[in-house]
Steps between C-alpha positions, in 0.01 A plus 500: 500500500490407867677195637170336599358536149822365349500189722128446439559514124786250524304249709176501299513287189409656169254299295419562137127489429327602180336842513135444581215713630146465627284312250778277369469123519804345669617163626688517830719200574570482871675257730296300751669320787307211655692337780838417349372499139512798268308553175406775254131587462359742246219750554353644179267798510448870440699764684254703711749748643863586558593683818795619701856589409837349572524186712134512605355513147237236421237410244164325526389233253138382470365187337172312495528144631184282486282811486663657805728802476846446649744786558859466606753769590860445389792712624733596215817416693383182670751215474204265442392670176690306236386684186220704345389430143298760309224321304275780371508878514161633608333821392369677812459863604570466872791408722292311757239256368296436813178509296598156366408349838131559440499356147475151361468341159544706185490835680809398699713468186776747433547591135842426356698800379552510125856547383660551163648193331858620553450545874331160532783328310764670715317390814473141374870498411597629846274240661657213303854612588426508873 
């Protein structure tokens, strides 16, 4: 490992996020600084895409607000991203869901992935412990 890579690894903070993919419904809690005040705001929506590797990796979340589609890009290693909560696991066949931009209403819904009872209970237990 080169010295530059070693120093870069030491300086970048490691954050633990749940494993999510395109189609999953997540809530991203991020820090907003207004003047000298600081607060946490949440953004809940469907993951449209994940891109990049390493320090430049990011993911895009899309939600519908008052009938208007809103997309926001979050860097994985941003100090302003407080946490990511996985709400639902979606069942999709693609890695990039850009077709969602042209849809509204029922056709814009992403079907939830069915899981066995044991897997669902393990997930619920892990969620309650965190």
